[in-house]
PDB file of N, CA and C in Angstrom:
ATOM      1  N   MET A   1      82.095 -55.409  36.495  1.00 52.00           N
ATOM      2  CA  MET A   1      82.987 -54.619  35.340  1.00 52.00           C
ATOM      3  C   MET A   1      84.298 -55.263  35.843  1.00 52.00           C
ATOM      4  N   THR A   2      85.095 -55.804  34.673  1.00 54.00           N
ATOM      5  CA  THR A   2      86.307 -55.921  34.975  1.00 54.00           C
ATOM      6  C   THR A   2      87.349 -54.801  34.477  1.00 54.00           C
ATOM      7  N   HIS A   3      88.277 -54.515  35.460  1.00 54.00           N
ATOM      8  CA  HIS A   3      89.480 -53.550  35.077  1.00 54.00           C
ATOM      9  C   HIS A   3      90.602 -54.248  34.773  1.00 54.00           C
ATOM     10  N   HIS A   4      91.293 -53.662  33.638  1.00 56.00           N
ATOM     11  CA  HIS A   4      92.530 -53.991  33.196  1.00 56.00           C
ATOM     12  C   HIS A   4      93.594 -53.221  33.645  1.00 56.00           C
ATOM     13  N   VAL A   5      94.672 -53.785  34.122  1.00 60.00           N
ATOM     14  CA  VAL A   5      95.969 -52.626  34.455  1.00 60.00           C
ATOM     15  C   VAL A   5      97.211 -53.538  33.638  1.00 60.00           C
ATOM     16  N   PHE A   6      98.008 -52.611  32.827  1.00 55.00           N
ATOM     17  CA  PHE A   6      98.806 -52.852  32.107  1.00 55.00           C
ATOM     18  C   PHE A   6     100.230 -52.352  32.435  1.00 55.00           C
ATOM     19  N   SER A   7     101.142 -53.288  32.192  1.00 58.00           N
ATOM     20  CA  SER A   7     102.376 -52.656  32.361  1.00 58.00           C
ATOM     21  C   SER A   7     103.128 -52.170  30.758  1.00 58.00           C
ATOM     22  N   ASP A   8     104.113 -51.358  30.940  1.00 57.00           N
ATOM     23  CA  ASP A   8     104.498 -50.819  29.698  1.00 57.00           C
ATOM     24  C   ASP A   8     104.442 -51.937  28.619  1.00 57.00           C
ATOM     25  N   SER A   9     105.227 -53.069  28.927  1.00 57.00           N
ATOM     26  CA  SER A   9     105.315 -53.944  27.931  1.00 57.00           C
ATOM     27  C   SER A   9     104.071 -54.595  27.337  1.00 57.00           C
ATOM     28  N   ASP A  10     103.046 -54.453  28.168  1.00 58.00           N
ATOM     29  CA  ASP A  10     101.502 -55.183  27.912  1.00 58.00           C
ATOM     30  C   ASP A  10     100.811 -54.010  26.850  1.00 58.00           C
ATOM     31  N   VAL A  11     101.227 -52.828  26.881  1.00 53.00           N
ATOM     32  CA  VAL A  11     100.467 -51.629  26.274  1.00 53.00           C
ATOM     33  C   VAL A  11     100.312 -52.067  24.650  1.00 53.00           C
ATOM     34  N   LEU A  12     101.543 -52.600  24.073  1.00 52.00           N
ATOM     35  CA  LEU A  12     101.489 -52.681  22.457  1.00 52.00           C
ATOM     36  C   LEU A  12     100.549 -54.075  22.526  1.00 52.00           C
ATOM     37  N   GLY A  13     100.328 -55.114  23.262  1.00 54.00           N
ATOM     38  CA  GLY A  13      99.431 -56.250  23.052  1.00 54.00           C
ATOM     39  C   GLY A  13      98.101 -55.744  23.071  1.00 54.00           C
ATOM     40  N   PHE A  14      97.957 -54.637  23.822  1.00 50.00           N
ATOM     41  CA  PHE A  14      96.462 -54.164  24.270  1.00 50.00           C
ATOM     42  C   PHE A  14      95.831 -53.577  23.302  1.00 50.00           C
ATOM     43  N   TYR A  15      96.678 -52.766  22.473  1.00 51.00           N
ATOM     44  CA  TYR A  15      96.237 -52.334  21.119  1.00 51.00           C
ATOM     45  C   TYR A  15      96.199 -52.849  20.185  1.00 51.00           C
ATOM     46  N   GLY A  16      96.403 -54.073  20.184  1.00 52.00           N
ATOM     47  CA  GLY A  16      96.456 -55.062  19.281  1.00 52.00           C
ATOM     48  C   GLY A  16      95.244 -55.934  19.631  1.00 52.00           C
ATOM     49  N   SER A  17      94.698 -55.937  20.741  1.00 53.00           N
ATOM     50  CA  SER A  17      93.444 -56.777  20.802  1.00 53.00           C
ATOM     51  C   SER A  17      92.244 -56.123  21.445  1.00 53.00           C
ATOM     52  N   LEU A  18      92.400 -55.689  22.780  1.00 53.00           N
ATOM     53  CA  LEU A  18      91.062 -55.113  23.545  1.00 53.00           C
ATOM     54  C   LEU A  18      90.908 -54.061  23.097  1.00 53.00           C
ATOM     55  N   SER A  19      91.783 -53.213  22.804  1.00 47.00           N
ATOM     56  CA  SER A  19      91.315 -51.800  22.419  1.00 47.00           C
ATOM     57  C   SER A  19      90.010 -51.650  21.413  1.00 47.00           C
ATOM     58  N   GLY A  20      89.739 -52.487  20.507  1.00 49.00           N
ATOM     59  CA  GLY A  20      88.556 -52.569  19.748  1.00 49.00           C
ATOM     60  C   GLY A  20      87.307 -52.852  20.381  1.00 49.00           C
ATOM     61  N   HIS A  21      87.530 -53.146  21.867  1.00 51.00           N
ATOM     62  CA  HIS A  21      86.074 -53.897  22.388  1.00 51.00           C
ATOM     63  C   HIS A  21      85.476 -52.406  22.907  1.00 51.00           C
ATOM     64  N   PRO A  22      83.869 -52.159  22.723  1.00 50.00           N
ATOM     65  CA  PRO A  22      83.270 -51.110  23.180  1.00 50.00           C
ATOM     66  C   PRO A  22      83.475 -50.539  24.461  1.00 50.00           C
ATOM     67  N   GLY A  23      83.779 -51.609  25.518  1.00 57.00           N
ATOM     68  CA  GLY A  23      84.164 -51.120  26.919  1.00 57.00           C
ATOM     69  C   GLY A  23      85.220 -50.511  26.991  1.00 57.00           C
ATOM     70  N   CYS A  24      86.032 -50.292  26.054  1.00 61.00           N
ATOM     71  CA  CYS A  24      87.430 -50.023  26.102  1.00 61.00           C
ATOM     72  C   CYS A  24      87.739 -48.538  25.244  1.00 61.00           C
ATOM     73  N   SER A  25      86.448 -48.128  24.670  1.00 64.00           N
ATOM     74  CA  SER A  25      86.419 -46.873  23.761  1.00 64.00           C
ATOM     75  C   SER A  25      86.482 -45.673  24.473  1.00 64.00           C
ATOM     76  N   MET A  26      87.144 -44.794  24.193  1.00 84.00           N
ATOM     77  CA  MET A  26      87.025 -43.551  24.823  1.00 84.00           C
ATOM     78  C   MET A  26      86.120 -42.394  24.318  1.00 84.00           C
ATOM     79  N   VAL A  27      85.642 -43.116  22.907  1.00 92.00           N
ATOM     80  CA  VAL A  27      84.646 -41.986  22.348  1.00 92.00           C
ATOM     81  C   VAL A  27      82.940 -42.592  22.914  1.00 92.00           C
ATOM     82  N   ILE A  28      82.260 -41.610  22.915  1.00 95.00           N
ATOM     83  CA  ILE A  28      81.129 -41.404  23.447  1.00 95.00           C
ATOM     84  C   ILE A  28      80.210 -41.124  22.614  1.00 95.00           C
ATOM     85  N   ASP A  29      79.234 -42.058  21.763  1.00 96.00           N
ATOM     86  CA  ASP A  29      78.531 -41.531  20.646  1.00 96.00           C
ATOM     87  C   ASP A  29      77.023 -41.419  21.401  1.00 96.00           C
ATOM     88  N   MET A  30      76.636 -39.992  21.531  1.00 97.00           N
ATOM     89  CA  MET A  30      75.670 -39.669  21.975  1.00 97.00           C
ATOM     90  C   MET A  30      74.312 -40.072  21.745  1.00 97.00           C
ATOM     91  N   ASN A  31      74.428 -40.772  20.343  1.00 96.00           N
ATOM     92  CA  ASN A  31      73.090 -41.292  19.615  1.00 96.00           C
ATOM     93  C   ASN A  31      73.033 -42.783  19.912  1.00 96.00           C
ATOM     94  N   SER A  32      74.106 -43.237  20.745  1.00 96.00           N
ATOM     95  CA  SER A  32      73.985 -45.008  20.938  1.00 96.00           C
ATOM     96  C   SER A  32      74.778 -45.355  22.313  1.00 96.00           C
ATOM     97  N   ALA A  33      75.442 -44.358  23.089  1.00 96.00           N
ATOM     98  CA  ALA A  33      75.883 -44.654  24.155  1.00 96.00           C
ATOM     99  C   ALA A  33      75.214 -45.256  25.254  1.00 96.00           C
ATOM    100  N   SER A  34      75.396 -45.843  26.087  1.00 96.00           N
ATOM    101  CA  SER A  34      74.666 -46.201  27.470  1.00 96.00           C
ATOM    102  C   SER A  34      74.615 -45.029  28.420  1.00 96.00           C
ATOM    103  N   LYS A  35      73.934 -45.063  29.305  1.00 97.00           N
ATOM    104  CA  LYS A  35      73.594 -44.055  30.405  1.00 97.00           C
ATOM    105  C   LYS A  35      74.839 -43.769  31.054  1.00 97.00           C
ATOM    106  N   THR A  36      75.508 -44.739  31.617  1.00 95.00           N
ATOM    107  CA  THR A  36      76.778 -44.930  32.251  1.00 95.00           C
ATOM    108  C   THR A  36      77.808 -44.090  31.299  1.00 95.00           C
ATOM    109  N   SER A  37      77.932 -44.458  29.952  1.00 95.00           N
ATOM    110  CA  SER A  37      78.977 -43.645  29.215  1.00 95.00           C
ATOM    111  C   SER A  37      78.738 -42.307  29.117  1.00 95.00           C
ATOM    112  N   ILE A  38      77.169 -42.103  28.897  1.00 97.00           N
ATOM    113  CA  ILE A  38      77.015 -40.703  28.637  1.00 97.00           C
ATOM    114  C   ILE A  38      77.153 -39.567  30.067  1.00 97.00           C
ATOM    115  N   LYS A  39      76.907 -40.417  31.282  1.00 96.00           N
ATOM    116  CA  LYS A  39      77.025 -39.601  32.432  1.00 96.00           C
ATOM    117  C   LYS A  39      78.542 -38.934  32.522  1.00 96.00           C
ATOM    118  N   GLN A  40      79.466 -39.390  31.792  1.00 94.00           N
ATOM    119  CA  GLN A  40      80.899 -39.008  32.116  1.00 94.00           C
ATOM    120  C   GLN A  40      81.191 -37.639  31.400  1.00 94.00           C
ATOM    121  N   ILE A  41      80.200 -37.125  30.637  1.00 96.00           N
ATOM    122  CA  ILE A  41      80.257 -35.895  30.049  1.00 96.00           C
ATOM    123  C   ILE A  41      79.630 -34.697  30.697  1.00 96.00           C
ATOM    124  N   PHE A  42      79.256 -35.057  31.847  1.00 97.00           N
ATOM    125  CA  PHE A  42      78.447 -33.989  32.763  1.00 97.00           C
ATOM    126  C   PHE A  42      79.212 -33.669  33.824  1.00 97.00           C
ATOM    127  N   CYS A  43      79.076 -32.084  34.276  1.00 97.00           N
ATOM    128  CA  CYS A  43      79.500 -31.722  35.236  1.00 97.00           C
ATOM    129  C   CYS A  43      78.524 -32.027  36.730  1.00 97.00           C
ATOM    130  N   GLY A  44      78.500 -31.668  37.835  1.00 97.00           N
ATOM    131  CA  GLY A  44      77.550 -32.079  38.933  1.00 97.00           C
ATOM    132  C   GLY A  44      77.984 -33.360  39.814  1.00 97.00           C
ATOM    133  N   THR A  45      76.688 -33.495  40.768  1.00 97.00           N
ATOM    134  CA  THR A  45      76.470 -34.715  41.418  1.00 97.00           C
ATOM    135  C   THR A  45      76.442 -35.855  40.422  1.00 97.00           C
ATOM    136  N   ASN A  46      76.377 -37.115  41.074  1.00 97.00           N
ATOM    137  CA  ASN A  46      76.146 -38.592  40.411  1.00 97.00           C
ATOM    138  C   ASN A  46      74.633 -38.275  40.279  1.00 97.00           C
ATOM    139  N   HIS A  47      73.697 -37.748  41.011  1.00 98.00           N
ATOM    140  CA  HIS A  47      72.387 -37.778  40.680  1.00 98.00           C
ATOM    141  C   HIS A  47      72.050 -36.975  39.398  1.00 98.00           C
ATOM    142  N   ASP A  48      72.761 -35.604  39.236  1.00 98.00           N
ATOM    143  CA  ASP A  48      72.650 -34.578  38.298  1.00 98.00           C
ATOM    144  C   ASP A  48      73.048 -35.357  37.047  1.00 98.00           C
ATOM    145  N   GLN A  49      74.362 -36.141  37.065  1.00 98.00           N
ATOM    146  CA  GLN A  49      74.857 -36.652  35.835  1.00 98.00           C
ATOM    147  C   GLN A  49      73.679 -37.705  35.460  1.00 98.00           C
ATOM    148  N   THR A  50      73.117 -38.491  36.132  1.00 98.00           N
ATOM    149  CA  THR A  50      72.269 -39.627  35.850  1.00 98.00           C
ATOM    150  C   THR A  50      70.980 -39.054  35.324  1.00 98.00           C
ATOM    151  N   ASP A  51      70.693 -38.024  35.830  1.00 98.00           N
ATOM    152  CA  ASP A  51      69.325 -37.462  35.300  1.00 98.00           C
ATOM    153  C   ASP A  51      69.476 -36.822  33.747  1.00 98.00           C
ATOM    154  N   LEU A  52      70.644 -36.182  33.582  1.00 98.00           N
ATOM    155  CA  LEU A  52      71.089 -35.651  32.387  1.00 98.00           C
ATOM    156  C   LEU A  52      71.152 -36.626  31.358  1.00 98.00           C
ATOM    157  N   ALA A  53      71.852 -37.668  31.668  1.00 98.00           N
ATOM    158  CA  ALA A  53      72.126 -38.848  30.738  1.00 98.00           C
ATOM    159  C   ALA A  53      70.568 -39.679  30.402  1.00 98.00           C
ATOM    160  N   GLY A  54      69.867 -39.604  31.174  1.00 98.00           N
ATOM    161  CA  GLY A  54      68.413 -40.179  30.934  1.00 98.00           C
ATOM    162  C   GLY A  54      67.713 -39.172  30.114  1.00 98.00           C
ATOM    163  N   LYS A  55      67.788 -38.038  30.244  1.00 98.00           N
ATOM    164  CA  LYS A  55      67.148 -36.878  29.232  1.00 98.00           C
ATOM    165  C   LYS A  55      67.765 -37.022  27.733  1.00 98.00           C
ATOM    166  N   VAL A  56      69.036 -37.141  27.862  1.00 98.00           N
ATOM    167  CA  VAL A  56      69.553 -37.525  26.496  1.00 98.00           C
ATOM    168  C   VAL A  56      69.091 -38.835  25.935  1.00 98.00           C
ATOM    169  N   ILE A  57      69.063 -39.479  26.480  1.00 98.00           N
ATOM    170  CA  ILE A  57      68.470 -40.945  25.947  1.00 98.00           C
ATOM    171  C   ILE A  57      67.103 -40.744  25.338  1.00 98.00           C
ATOM    172  N   GLU A  58      66.248 -40.084  26.573  1.00 97.00           N
ATOM    173  CA  GLU A  58      65.251 -39.679  26.119  1.00 97.00           C
ATOM    174  C   GLU A  58      64.865 -38.813  24.722  1.00 97.00           C
ATOM    175  N   GLN A  59      65.843 -37.888  24.616  1.00 97.00           N
ATOM    176  CA  GLN A  59      65.868 -37.090  23.276  1.00 97.00           C
ATOM    177  C   GLN A  59      66.197 -37.643  22.372  1.00 97.00           C
ATOM    178  N   ARG A  60      67.066 -38.760  22.425  1.00 95.00           N
ATOM    179  CA  ARG A  60      67.563 -39.337  21.164  1.00 95.00           C
ATOM    180  C   ARG A  60      66.266 -40.371  20.558  1.00 95.00           C
ATOM    181  N   TYR A  61      65.575 -40.645  21.298  1.00 94.00           N
ATOM    182  CA  TYR A  61      64.241 -41.537  20.921  1.00 94.00           C
ATOM    183  C   TYR A  61      63.490 -40.773  20.056  1.00 94.00           C
ATOM    184  N   ASN A  62      63.225 -39.426  20.379  1.00 94.00           N
ATOM    185  CA  ASN A  62      62.707 -38.639  19.638  1.00 94.00           C
ATOM    186  C   ASN A  62      63.097 -37.821  18.230  1.00 94.00           C
ATOM    187  N   LYS A  63      64.606 -37.548  18.452  1.00 96.00           N
ATOM    188  CA  LYS A  63      65.398 -37.024  17.514  1.00 96.00           C
ATOM    189  C   LYS A  63      66.805 -37.428  17.654  1.00 96.00           C
ATOM    190  N   ARG A  64      67.435 -37.446  16.589  1.00 96.00           N
ATOM    191  CA  ARG A  64      68.933 -37.630  16.831  1.00 96.00           C
ATOM    192  C   ARG A  64      69.537 -36.510  16.953  1.00 96.00           C
ATOM    193  N   ILE A  65      70.634 -36.442  18.114  1.00 97.00           N
ATOM    194  CA  ILE A  65      71.427 -35.250  18.482  1.00 97.00           C
ATOM    195  C   ILE A  65      72.666 -35.243  17.425  1.00 97.00           C
ATOM    196  N   ALA A  66      72.536 -34.185  16.783  1.00 97.00           N
ATOM    197  CA  ALA A  66      73.171 -34.151  15.632  1.00 97.00           C
ATOM    198  C   ALA A  66      74.788 -33.399  15.904  1.00 97.00           C
ATOM    199  N   SER A  67      74.782 -32.494  16.881  1.00 97.00           N
ATOM    200  CA  SER A  67      76.068 -31.812  16.927  1.00 97.00           C
ATOM    201  C   SER A  67      76.311 -31.370  18.171  1.00 97.00           C
ATOM    202  N   TYR A  68      77.598 -30.951  18.699  1.00 96.00           N
ATOM    203  CA  TYR A  68      77.944 -30.526  20.060  1.00 96.00           C
ATOM    204  C   TYR A  68      77.008 -29.174  20.219  1.00 96.00           C
ATOM    205  N   ASP A  69      76.849 -28.448  19.659  1.00 97.00           N
ATOM    206  CA  ASP A  69      76.096 -27.166  19.548  1.00 97.00           C
ATOM    207  C   ASP A  69      74.855 -27.500  20.311  1.00 97.00           C
ATOM    208  N   GLU A  70      74.100 -28.448  19.332  1.00 97.00           N
ATOM    209  CA  GLU A  70      72.789 -28.798  19.743  1.00 97.00           C
ATOM    210  C   GLU A  70      72.844 -29.589  21.214  1.00 97.00           C
ATOM    211  N   LEU A  71      73.653 -30.513  21.689  1.00 98.00           N
ATOM    212  CA  LEU A  71      73.675 -31.211  22.814  1.00 98.00           C
ATOM    213  C   LEU A  71      73.968 -29.808  23.741  1.00 98.00           C
ATOM    214  N   GLU A  72      74.848 -29.094  23.639  1.00 97.00           N
ATOM    215  CA  GLU A  72      75.076 -27.955  24.548  1.00 97.00           C
ATOM    216  C   GLU A  72      73.869 -27.110  24.812  1.00 97.00           C
ATOM    217  N   SER A  73      73.082 -26.850  23.789  1.00 98.00           N
ATOM    218  CA  SER A  73      71.722 -25.996  23.717  1.00 98.00           C
ATOM    219  C   SER A  73      70.799 -27.016  24.676  1.00 98.00           C
ATOM    220  N   LEU A  74      70.528 -28.417  24.471  1.00 98.00           N
ATOM    221  CA  LEU A  74      69.703 -28.986  25.154  1.00 98.00           C
ATOM    222  C   LEU A  74      70.268 -29.239  26.791  1.00 98.00           C
ATOM    223  N   VAL A  75      71.526 -29.277  26.874  1.00 98.00           N
ATOM    224  CA  VAL A  75      71.953 -29.736  28.230  1.00 98.00           C
ATOM    225  C   VAL A  75      71.568 -28.461  29.351  1.00 98.00           C
ATOM    226  N   SER A  76      71.820 -27.175  28.209  1.00 98.00           N
ATOM    227  CA  SER A  76      71.555 -25.655  29.020  1.00 98.00           C
ATOM    228  C   SER A  76      70.056 -25.566  29.436  1.00 98.00           C
ATOM    229  N   GLU A  77      69.217 -25.995  28.403  1.00 98.00           N
ATOM    230  CA  GLU A  77      67.623 -26.098  28.892  1.00 98.00           C
ATOM    231  C   GLU A  77      67.548 -26.781  29.856  1.00 98.00           C
ATOM    232  N   TRP A  78      67.890 -28.093  29.924  1.00 98.00           N
ATOM    233  CA  TRP A  78      67.622 -28.760  31.281  1.00 98.00           C
ATOM    234  C   TRP A  78      68.509 -28.323  32.459  1.00 98.00           C
ATOM    235  N   GLY A  79      69.231 -27.458  32.319  1.00 98.00           N
ATOM    236  CA  GLY A  79      69.717 -26.853  33.814  1.00 98.00           C
ATOM    237  C   GLY A  79      71.046 -27.585  33.861  1.00 98.00           C
ATOM    238  N   GLY A  80      71.554 -28.100  33.188  1.00 98.00           N
ATOM    239  CA  GLY A  80      73.174 -28.947  33.318  1.00 98.00           C
ATOM    240  C   GLY A  80      74.007 -28.294  32.532  1.00 98.00           C
ATOM    241  N   LYS A  81      75.173 -28.833  33.060  1.00 97.00           N
ATOM    242  CA  LYS A  81      76.664 -28.007  32.114  1.00 97.00           C
ATOM    243  C   LYS A  81      77.498 -29.588  31.859  1.00 97.00           C
ATOM    244  N   LEU A  82      78.104 -29.368  30.571  1.00 97.00           N
ATOM    245  CA  LEU A  82      78.750 -30.086  29.950  1.00 97.00           C
ATOM    246  C   LEU A  82      80.228 -29.818  30.600  1.00 97.00           C
ATOM    247  N   ASP A  83      81.034 -31.108  30.643  1.00 96.00           N
ATOM    248  CA  ASP A  83      82.369 -30.929  31.392  1.00 96.00           C
ATOM    249  C   ASP A  83      82.930 -30.883  30.061  1.00 96.00           C
ATOM    250  N   GLU A  84      83.903 -29.704  29.835  1.00 93.00           N
ATOM    251  CA  GLU A  84      84.378 -29.149  28.504  1.00 93.00           C
ATOM    252  C   GLU A  84      85.355 -30.213  28.200  1.00 93.00           C
ATOM    253  N   SER A  85      86.235 -30.863  29.447  1.00 92.00           N
ATOM    254  CA  SER A  85      86.982 -31.640  29.235  1.00 92.00           C
ATOM    255  C   SER A  85      86.953 -33.154  28.339  1.00 92.00           C
ATOM    256  N   ALA A  86      85.696 -33.264  28.403  1.00 91.00           N
ATOM    257  CA  ALA A  86      85.051 -34.610  27.730  1.00 91.00           C
ATOM    258  C   ALA A  86      84.623 -34.341  26.400  1.00 91.00           C
ATOM    259  N   ARG A  87      84.676 -32.851  25.839  1.00 92.00           N
ATOM    260  CA  ARG A  87      84.369 -32.504  24.281  1.00 92.00           C
ATOM    261  C   ARG A  87      84.583 -33.466  23.463  1.00 92.00           C
ATOM    262  N   ALA A  88      86.022 -33.633  23.372  1.00 91.00           N
ATOM    263  CA  ALA A  88      86.859 -34.306  22.480  1.00 91.00           C
ATOM    264  C   ALA A  88      86.329 -35.723  22.188  1.00 91.00           C
ATOM    265  N   ARG A  89      86.012 -36.588  23.374  1.00 93.00           N
ATOM    266  CA  ARG A  89      85.388 -37.752  22.978  1.00 93.00           C
ATOM    267  C   ARG A  89      84.037 -38.019  22.629  1.00 93.00           C
ATOM    268  N   ILE A  90      83.169 -36.701  22.512  1.00 96.00           N
ATOM    269  CA  ILE A  90      82.059 -37.063  22.115  1.00 96.00           C
ATOM    270  C   ILE A  90      81.723 -36.738  20.421  1.00 96.00           C
ATOM    271  N   LYS A  91      80.923 -38.032  20.486  1.00 95.00           N
ATOM    272  CA  LYS A  91      80.690 -37.952  18.458  1.00 95.00           C
ATOM    273  C   LYS A  91      79.210 -37.959  18.425  1.00 95.00           C
ATOM    274  N   PHE A  92      78.808 -37.679  17.257  1.00 94.00           N
ATOM    275  CA  PHE A  92      77.396 -37.856  16.853  1.00 94.00           C
ATOM    276  C   PHE A  92      76.886 -38.628  15.716  1.00 94.00           C
TER     277      PHE A  92
END
């Protein structure tokens, strides 16, 4: 993975170019995001986060996750906890 660091003068250029790249997106679509992206929305250890992300992916093969309330209910059933600070970044 490549990381980019921008100075203040580079920020405007970034928002006109790389900001549209999926790897630069702040939004996490629960019905299409990768396991690595989904892990970011959970509290707990890396192992816990990986396990929960895998369960989300399994769930979406069976049925699309439609809302935050549905996601929260599923995660609770699985014994996990959502990171509230990530809520604004989640879409369905």
